Amino acid sequence: MQIKKLIEKVEGEAELDFSFKNNKIEDVKIKFSFFRGIENILIGKPSSDALVITPRVCGICNHAHLIASVRALEDGYIKAGVDVNLTKKANDIREFTLACELIQNHIKWFYLTILPQLEKILDVENHENHALKASYLSSTIIKALAIFAGQWPHSSYAVVGGVTCDPTYVDIIQARGLVDETIKFFEQVVMGLNLSELLSMNSILDLQKIGGDFSKLLFLLGSSGLSEEGKSHDRFIVFGECLCFKIGKSIPTRVSTIDTRFVEELKQPYSMAKGVTYKGRLFEVGPLARGMISKEPMIKSLHKRYKDSLLTRIFARVYEVGLLLDYSKKLLDELDISEMSCTFNVDLEPINFEGVGVVEAARGSLIHKTTVKNGLISNYEIIVPTQWNLSNGNKQEHGVATKAMIGSSSTSEASFIFRTFDVCSVCTTQ
């Protein structure tokens, strides 16, 4: 038996084609049916145009595209023999704004996708306004981002050699106030415990300390028997050297080094989106991967018991909000506004170069590759996190999300597993 299902209430939309055998899902084909072509639009444009065009790839992780794009240009400049030296101030501002974007994404995913979808499939009545909570927290942290970036979404304030903003002490005070307001909401409403208590957790026994809305989700997962569903290859990879994350790959618990030269895209017959592998193998990217590679004690403890299941994957994303809020506060405390915001001399801009920029976006590792000839872009590649998690696999093995859905007893359960990867079809078809 085959069933087709359109998945909405994600960033964009996707189609899942389910094949059943003995009342269990035997296979799933993931289809992204539209094509946007940003990579093609960039060809023939001046190299700096990428800083304006690539943030338009997506409305929710646009800032990550900006940072990946500017890193690709800076890498190309350096390879062409031009000095590009960011001040700590410029780098910290980029880090802060990127952290803010991840925080708003994770909160929207929790309140607008995961919690209401779980309540729906378990037929649980809840008259609370999830959307209002998501809007309040995400808009608060985005105001802090906009103090430096000027706007969100689609800001272009990061340029080769630094940033265009020059914040004052008043700006820093305003940003601190907004971060503190976000932390207060996260502590009181989402987690039901202080941020310091959350980040000191190191055992699954500590789960009982959690209150707030997150405890409701954890209870529903446990009482429904879904906690251990959704297991995949148990392989993780992180490419972006940024924020509070470490890079590397884990198979399944041994961490080793990586190189973007071994990242390969592959066409998929069922979808407009390309798949992506590392040395021919499928890896999961995102908060769970980051927690595993960085060896976060609480994530490692959960993984030891539940492996790469629904519970571990969902917990990792919500827990990462706490990590990023703590990191953001430290960045503001250490920001030295007396340093230069941008140090690059535009007269030194090279006209021929190749560069790679990597960053950790909300959904995982984001890679931009650019080739510039005579000052114009001749090739541009965007490899996004959803390509890693939601490909249909290769001849050797199923894709990450596909494997996680196989064995489910219903399309509603499989669709929920699918959503735990925080789908972004808009980014995927470039």
Coordinates of C-alpha atoms in Angstrom, one line a residue:
M1 CA 0.0 0.0 0.0
Q2 CA 1.2 3.5 -0.8
I3 CA 0.1 6.8 0.7
K4 CA 1.1 10.3 -0.3
K5 CA 1.0 13.1 2.3
L6 CA 1.7 16.8 1.9
I7 CA 3.6 18.2 4.9
E8 CA 2.7 21.7 5.8
K9 CA 3.5 23.9 8.9
V10 CA 7.2 23.6 8.2
E11 CA 9.4 26.2 6.5
G12 CA 8.0 25.7 3.0
E13 CA 6.3 22.3 2.2
A14 CA 7.3 18.8 1.3
E15 CA 5.6 15.6 0.1
L16 CA 6.1 12.2 1.7
D17 CA 5.3 9.1 -0.3
F18 CA 4.9 6.2 2.2
S19 CA 5.1 2.5 1.3
F20 CA 3.6 0.0 3.8
K21 CA 4.2 -3.7 4.5
N22 CA 2.5 -5.6 7.3
N23 CA 1.0 -2.4 8.6
K24 CA 4.4 -0.8 9.0
I25 CA 6.1 1.8 6.9
E26 CA 8.7 0.0 4.7
D27 CA 10.0 3.0 2.8
V28 CA 9.5 6.8 2.4
K29 CA 10.3 9.0 -0.5
I30 CA 10.8 12.7 0.4
K31 CA 9.9 15.1 -2.4
F32 CA 10.6 18.9 -2.6
S33 CA 8.8 19.8 -5.8
F34 CA 9.6 23.4 -6.4
F35 CA 12.9 25.0 -7.6
R36 CA 14.1 28.5 -6.7
G37 CA 17.5 28.8 -8.5
I38 CA 19.4 31.3 -6.3
E39 CA 22.6 29.6 -7.3
N40 CA 21.9 30.4 -10.9
I41 CA 20.7 33.9 -10.2
L42 CA 24.2 34.7 -8.7
I43 CA 26.1 33.7 -11.8
G44 CA 27.5 36.8 -13.6
K45 CA 26.9 39.1 -10.6
P46 CA 29.7 41.0 -8.8
S47 CA 31.0 38.9 -5.9
S48 CA 29.8 41.3 -3.2
D49 CA 26.2 40.9 -4.5
A50 CA 26.1 37.5 -2.8
L51 CA 25.9 39.4 0.5
V52 CA 22.6 40.9 -0.6
I53 CA 21.1 38.0 -2.6
T54 CA 21.9 34.9 -0.4
P55 CA 20.1 36.2 2.7
R56 CA 17.0 36.0 0.5
V57 CA 17.3 32.2 0.3
C58 CA 15.2 31.9 3.4
G59 CA 13.1 34.0 5.7
I60 CA 14.0 32.3 8.9
C61 CA 17.7 31.4 8.6
N62 CA 18.7 34.2 6.3
H63 CA 21.3 35.5 8.7
A64 CA 23.2 32.2 8.6
H65 CA 23.3 32.5 4.8
L66 CA 24.8 36.0 5.1
I67 CA 27.5 34.8 7.5
A68 CA 28.3 31.8 5.3
S69 CA 28.5 34.0 2.2
V70 CA 30.8 36.6 3.8
R71 CA 33.0 33.8 5.1
A72 CA 33.2 32.3 1.6
L73 CA 34.4 35.7 0.2
E74 CA 36.9 36.2 3.0
D75 CA 38.3 32.7 2.5
G76 CA 38.7 33.4 -1.2
Y77 CA 40.4 36.7 -0.5
I78 CA 42.8 35.0 1.8
K79 CA 43.6 32.3 -0.7
A80 CA 44.2 35.0 -3.3
G81 CA 46.9 36.5 -1.0
V82 CA 44.9 39.4 0.5
D83 CA 45.0 39.9 4.3
V84 CA 41.6 39.7 5.9
N85 CA 41.8 40.2 9.7
L86 CA 38.6 40.5 11.7
T87 CA 38.8 42.3 15.0
K88 CA 37.4 40.4 18.0
K89 CA 34.6 43.0 18.1
A90 CA 33.5 42.3 14.6
N91 CA 33.6 38.5 15.1
D92 CA 31.7 38.7 18.4
I93 CA 29.0 40.8 16.8
R94 CA 28.6 38.3 14.0
E95 CA 28.5 35.5 16.6
F96 CA 25.9 37.3 18.7
T97 CA 23.5 38.0 15.8
L98 CA 23.8 34.4 14.6
A99 CA 23.0 33.1 18.1
C100 CA 19.9 35.3 18.2
E101 CA 18.7 33.8 14.9
L102 CA 19.1 30.3 16.1
I103 CA 17.3 31.0 19.4
Q104 CA 14.3 32.5 17.6
N105 CA 14.1 29.6 15.2
H106 CA 14.3 26.9 17.9
I107 CA 11.5 28.6 19.9
K108 CA 9.2 28.9 16.9
W109 CA 9.9 25.2 16.1
F110 CA 9.0 24.2 19.6
Y111 CA 5.8 26.2 20.0
L112 CA 4.5 26.3 16.4
T113 CA 5.5 22.8 15.2
I114 CA 6.6 20.2 17.7
L115 CA 4.4 20.8 20.7
P116 CA 1.1 21.4 18.8
Q117 CA 1.7 18.5 16.4
L118 CA 2.4 16.1 19.3
E119 CA -0.8 17.2 21.0
K120 CA -2.7 16.7 17.8
I121 CA -1.6 13.2 17.1
L122 CA -2.2 12.2 20.7
D123 CA -5.6 13.9 20.7
V124 CA -4.6 16.1 23.7
E125 CA -6.7 19.2 24.3
N126 CA -4.7 22.4 25.1
H127 CA -6.3 25.8 25.0
E128 CA -3.1 27.7 25.6
N129 CA -1.9 30.1 22.9
H130 CA 1.3 28.5 21.7
A131 CA 1.6 31.1 18.8
L132 CA 1.6 34.0 21.2
K133 CA 4.4 32.5 23.3
A134 CA 6.5 31.9 20.2
S135 CA 5.9 35.4 18.9
Y136 CA 6.8 37.0 22.2
L137 CA 10.1 35.2 22.7
S138 CA 11.3 35.2 19.1
S139 CA 10.4 38.9 18.6
T140 CA 12.3 39.9 21.8
I141 CA 15.5 38.2 20.8
I142 CA 15.3 39.5 17.2
K143 CA 15.1 43.0 18.5
A144 CA 18.5 42.4 20.1
L145 CA 19.8 41.1 16.7
A146 CA 18.4 44.2 14.9
I147 CA 20.4 46.6 17.1
F148 CA 23.5 45.4 15.3
A149 CA 22.2 44.1 12.0
G150 CA 19.8 47.0 11.3
Q151 CA 16.9 44.7 10.4
W152 CA 15.8 41.1 10.3
P153 CA 15.1 39.3 8.1
H154 CA 17.4 39.8 5.2
S155 CA 20.1 42.0 6.7
S156 CA 23.4 42.5 4.9
Y157 CA 25.4 44.2 7.6
A158 CA 28.3 41.7 7.5
V159 CA 30.9 42.7 4.9
V160 CA 34.4 41.4 4.0
G161 CA 36.6 42.3 6.9
G162 CA 34.0 43.0 9.5
V163 CA 30.5 44.6 10.0
T164 CA 28.9 47.9 9.1
C165 CA 27.6 48.7 12.5
D166 CA 29.4 50.6 15.2
P167 CA 27.5 50.0 18.5
T168 CA 27.5 52.4 21.5
Y169 CA 27.3 51.6 25.2
V170 CA 23.6 52.4 25.0
D171 CA 23.2 49.8 22.2
I172 CA 24.9 47.2 24.4
I173 CA 22.7 48.0 27.4
Q174 CA 19.6 47.7 25.2
A175 CA 20.8 44.3 23.9
R176 CA 21.5 43.0 27.3
G177 CA 18.1 44.0 28.5
L178 CA 16.5 42.1 25.6
V179 CA 18.6 39.0 26.2
D180 CA 17.7 39.1 30.0
E181 CA 14.0 39.4 29.1
T182 CA 14.4 36.4 26.8
I183 CA 16.2 34.4 29.5
K184 CA 13.5 35.2 32.0
F185 CA 10.7 33.9 29.7
F186 CA 12.8 30.8 28.8
E187 CA 13.3 30.0 32.5
Q188 CA 9.8 30.7 33.7
V189 CA 7.6 29.6 30.8
V190 CA 9.6 27.1 28.7
M191 CA 11.8 25.3 31.2
G192 CA 10.4 26.0 34.7
L193 CA 14.0 26.2 36.1
N194 CA 16.9 28.6 36.1
L195 CA 19.3 28.7 33.2
S196 CA 22.3 27.8 35.4
E197 CA 20.4 24.8 36.7
L198 CA 19.6 23.7 33.2
L199 CA 23.2 24.0 32.0
S200 CA 24.5 22.1 35.0
M201 CA 22.3 19.0 34.3
N202 CA 24.4 16.0 33.3
S203 CA 22.2 12.9 33.8
I204 CA 18.8 11.7 32.5
L205 CA 17.8 11.6 36.2
D206 CA 17.9 15.4 36.0
L207 CA 14.9 15.4 33.6
Q208 CA 12.6 15.5 36.6
K209 CA 13.8 19.0 37.4
I210 CA 12.3 20.4 34.2
G211 CA 9.0 22.2 34.5
G212 CA 7.2 24.6 32.2
D213 CA 5.9 23.8 28.7
F214 CA 8.9 21.6 28.0
S215 CA 7.9 19.2 30.8
K216 CA 4.5 18.8 29.1
L217 CA 6.1 17.7 25.9
L218 CA 8.5 15.3 27.7
F219 CA 5.6 13.8 29.6
L220 CA 3.6 13.3 26.3
L221 CA 6.6 11.6 24.6
G222 CA 7.1 9.3 27.6
S223 CA 3.5 8.4 28.3
S224 CA 2.8 7.7 24.6
G225 CA 5.8 5.4 24.1
L226 CA 7.3 7.7 21.4
S227 CA 10.5 8.5 23.3
E228 CA 12.5 5.8 21.7
E229 CA 11.0 6.1 18.2
G230 CA 12.7 7.9 15.3
K231 CA 16.2 6.3 15.5
S232 CA 18.4 6.7 12.4
H233 CA 22.1 6.0 11.6
D234 CA 23.4 7.4 14.8
R235 CA 26.1 9.3 12.9
F236 CA 26.7 13.0 13.3
I237 CA 28.7 15.8 11.7
V238 CA 29.4 19.4 12.4
F239 CA 31.3 21.7 9.9
G240 CA 30.7 25.2 11.3
E241 CA 33.5 26.6 13.5
C242 CA 31.3 29.2 15.3
L243 CA 29.3 30.0 18.4
C244 CA 29.9 27.5 21.2
F245 CA 30.2 24.5 19.0
K246 CA 33.0 22.2 18.0
I247 CA 33.6 20.7 14.6
G248 CA 34.0 17.0 13.7
K249 CA 32.1 13.8 13.0
S250 CA 31.0 11.1 15.4
I251 CA 30.5 7.4 14.5
P252 CA 28.7 6.8 16.8
T253 CA 30.5 8.2 19.8
R254 CA 34.1 8.6 18.6
V255 CA 34.8 12.1 17.3
S256 CA 37.2 12.6 14.5
T257 CA 38.3 15.5 12.1
I258 CA 36.6 16.4 8.9
D259 CA 37.3 18.3 5.6
T260 CA 34.7 20.0 3.4
R261 CA 36.5 18.6 0.3
F262 CA 34.8 15.3 0.9
V263 CA 31.3 16.8 0.9
E264 CA 29.5 15.6 -2.2
E265 CA 26.1 16.5 -3.6
L266 CA 24.0 14.0 -5.5
K267 CA 20.9 14.3 -7.6
Q268 CA 17.7 12.6 -6.5
P269 CA 15.2 11.2 -8.9
Y270 CA 12.2 11.9 -6.7
S271 CA 13.0 15.5 -5.7
M272 CA 14.2 18.9 -6.9
A273 CA 16.5 18.9 -3.9
K274 CA 19.9 17.3 -4.0
G275 CA 21.1 14.9 -1.3
V276 CA 24.6 15.3 0.3
T277 CA 27.1 12.8 1.7
Y278 CA 30.5 12.9 3.4
K279 CA 32.8 10.3 1.9
G280 CA 29.7 8.5 0.6
R281 CA 27.9 8.2 3.9
L282 CA 24.9 9.9 5.4
F283 CA 25.2 12.0 8.5
E284 CA 22.8 13.9 10.7
V285 CA 23.4 17.6 11.3
G286 CA 21.8 20.0 13.7
P287 CA 21.5 20.5 17.5
L288 CA 21.8 16.8 18.3
A289 CA 24.9 16.5 16.2
R290 CA 26.4 19.7 17.8
G291 CA 25.6 18.3 21.3
M292 CA 27.3 15.0 20.5
I293 CA 30.4 16.5 18.8
S294 CA 30.8 19.1 21.6
K295 CA 30.3 16.3 24.2
E296 CA 27.6 18.2 26.1
P297 CA 27.1 16.0 29.3
M298 CA 23.3 16.1 29.3
I299 CA 23.1 15.2 25.6
K300 CA 25.6 12.4 26.0
S301 CA 23.7 11.0 28.9
L302 CA 20.4 11.0 27.0
H303 CA 22.1 9.5 23.9
K304 CA 23.6 6.7 26.0
R305 CA 20.0 5.6 27.0
Y306 CA 17.9 6.6 24.0
K307 CA 20.4 6.9 21.1
D308 CA 19.4 9.2 18.3
S309 CA 15.7 9.0 19.1
L310 CA 12.9 11.5 19.1
L311 CA 13.5 12.3 22.8
T312 CA 17.2 13.0 22.3
R313 CA 16.7 15.0 19.1
I314 CA 14.0 17.2 20.5
F315 CA 15.7 17.7 23.8
A316 CA 19.0 18.7 22.1
R317 CA 17.3 21.6 20.2
V318 CA 15.5 23.0 23.2
Y319 CA 18.6 22.6 25.4
E320 CA 20.6 24.5 22.7
V321 CA 18.5 27.6 23.4
G322 CA 19.9 27.6 26.9
L323 CA 23.4 27.2 25.7
L324 CA 23.0 30.1 23.2
L325 CA 21.4 32.4 25.6
D326 CA 24.3 31.9 28.0
Y327 CA 26.8 32.4 25.2
S328 CA 25.1 35.5 24.0
K329 CA 25.2 37.1 27.4
K330 CA 28.9 36.5 27.6
L331 CA 29.5 37.9 24.2
L332 CA 27.8 41.2 25.2
D333 CA 29.7 41.3 28.5
E334 CA 33.1 41.0 26.7
L335 CA 32.3 43.3 23.6
D336 CA 35.0 46.0 23.3
I337 CA 33.4 48.8 21.3
S338 CA 36.6 50.7 21.0
E339 CA 37.9 48.2 18.4
M340 CA 37.4 48.7 14.7
S341 CA 34.2 47.4 13.2
C342 CA 35.8 46.8 9.7
T343 CA 39.4 46.7 8.8
F344 CA 39.4 45.8 5.1
N345 CA 40.7 48.1 2.3
V346 CA 38.4 47.8 -0.7
D347 CA 41.2 48.8 -3.0
L348 CA 42.8 45.4 -2.3
E349 CA 39.7 43.4 -3.5
P350 CA 40.9 40.5 -5.8
I351 CA 39.1 39.7 -9.0
N352 CA 39.9 35.9 -9.3
F353 CA 39.4 33.5 -6.4
E354 CA 37.6 30.5 -4.9
G355 CA 36.3 30.4 -1.4
V356 CA 34.3 28.3 1.0
G357 CA 32.3 29.6 3.9
V358 CA 30.8 27.4 6.6
V359 CA 28.5 28.2 9.5
E360 CA 26.2 26.4 11.9
A361 CA 22.6 27.4 11.0
A362 CA 19.6 26.5 13.1
R363 CA 19.1 23.2 11.3
G364 CA 22.8 22.3 11.0
S365 CA 25.9 22.9 8.9
L366 CA 25.5 25.4 6.1
I367 CA 28.2 25.5 3.3
H368 CA 28.6 28.2 0.7
K369 CA 31.2 27.8 -2.1
T370 CA 32.0 30.5 -4.6
T371 CA 34.2 30.9 -7.7
V372 CA 34.9 34.4 -8.9
K373 CA 36.5 35.3 -12.3
N374 CA 37.3 38.8 -13.3
G375 CA 35.3 40.1 -10.4
L376 CA 32.1 38.2 -11.3
I377 CA 30.6 35.0 -9.8
S378 CA 31.1 32.1 -12.3
N379 CA 29.8 29.4 -9.9
Y380 CA 28.0 29.4 -6.5
E381 CA 27.0 26.4 -4.5
I382 CA 24.8 26.4 -1.4
I383 CA 24.7 23.1 0.6
V384 CA 22.1 23.4 3.3
P385 CA 21.3 21.3 6.5
T386 CA 18.0 19.9 5.1
Q387 CA 20.0 18.3 2.3
W388 CA 21.9 16.3 4.9
N389 CA 18.9 15.2 7.0
L390 CA 16.1 14.9 4.4
S391 CA 17.8 13.3 1.4
N392 CA 16.5 10.0 0.1
G393 CA 19.9 8.4 0.6
N394 CA 22.1 6.6 -1.9
K395 CA 22.5 3.0 -3.2
Q396 CA 24.1 1.9 0.1
E397 CA 21.7 3.3 2.7
H398 CA 18.5 5.2 3.4
G399 CA 18.6 9.0 4.1
V400 CA 18.7 10.1 7.8
A401 CA 15.0 11.1 8.2
T402 CA 13.9 8.2 5.9
K403 CA 15.5 5.7 8.2
A404 CA 14.1 7.4 11.2
M405 CA 10.5 7.0 9.8
I406 CA 10.8 3.4 8.6
G407 CA 9.0 1.1 11.0
S408 CA 6.4 3.6 12.1
S409 CA 2.9 2.3 12.3
S410 CA 1.1 5.4 10.9
T411 CA 1.7 8.4 8.6
S412 CA 0.9 10.8 11.5
E413 CA 3.7 9.3 13.7
A414 CA 6.1 9.3 10.7
S415 CA 5.2 12.9 9.9
F416 CA 5.9 13.9 13.5
I417 CA 9.3 12.2 13.3
F418 CA 10.0 14.1 10.0
R419 CA 9.2 17.4 11.7
T420 CA 11.7 16.8 14.5
F421 CA 14.4 17.5 12.0
D422 CA 13.1 21.1 11.6
V423 CA 12.4 21.0 7.9
C424 CA 13.3 23.9 5.6
S425 CA 12.3 23.1 2.1
V426 CA 12.8 26.7 1.1
C427 CA 16.6 26.5 1.7
T428 CA 16.9 23.1 0.0
T429 CA 16.0 23.7 -3.6
Q430 CA 18.5 26.3 -4.7

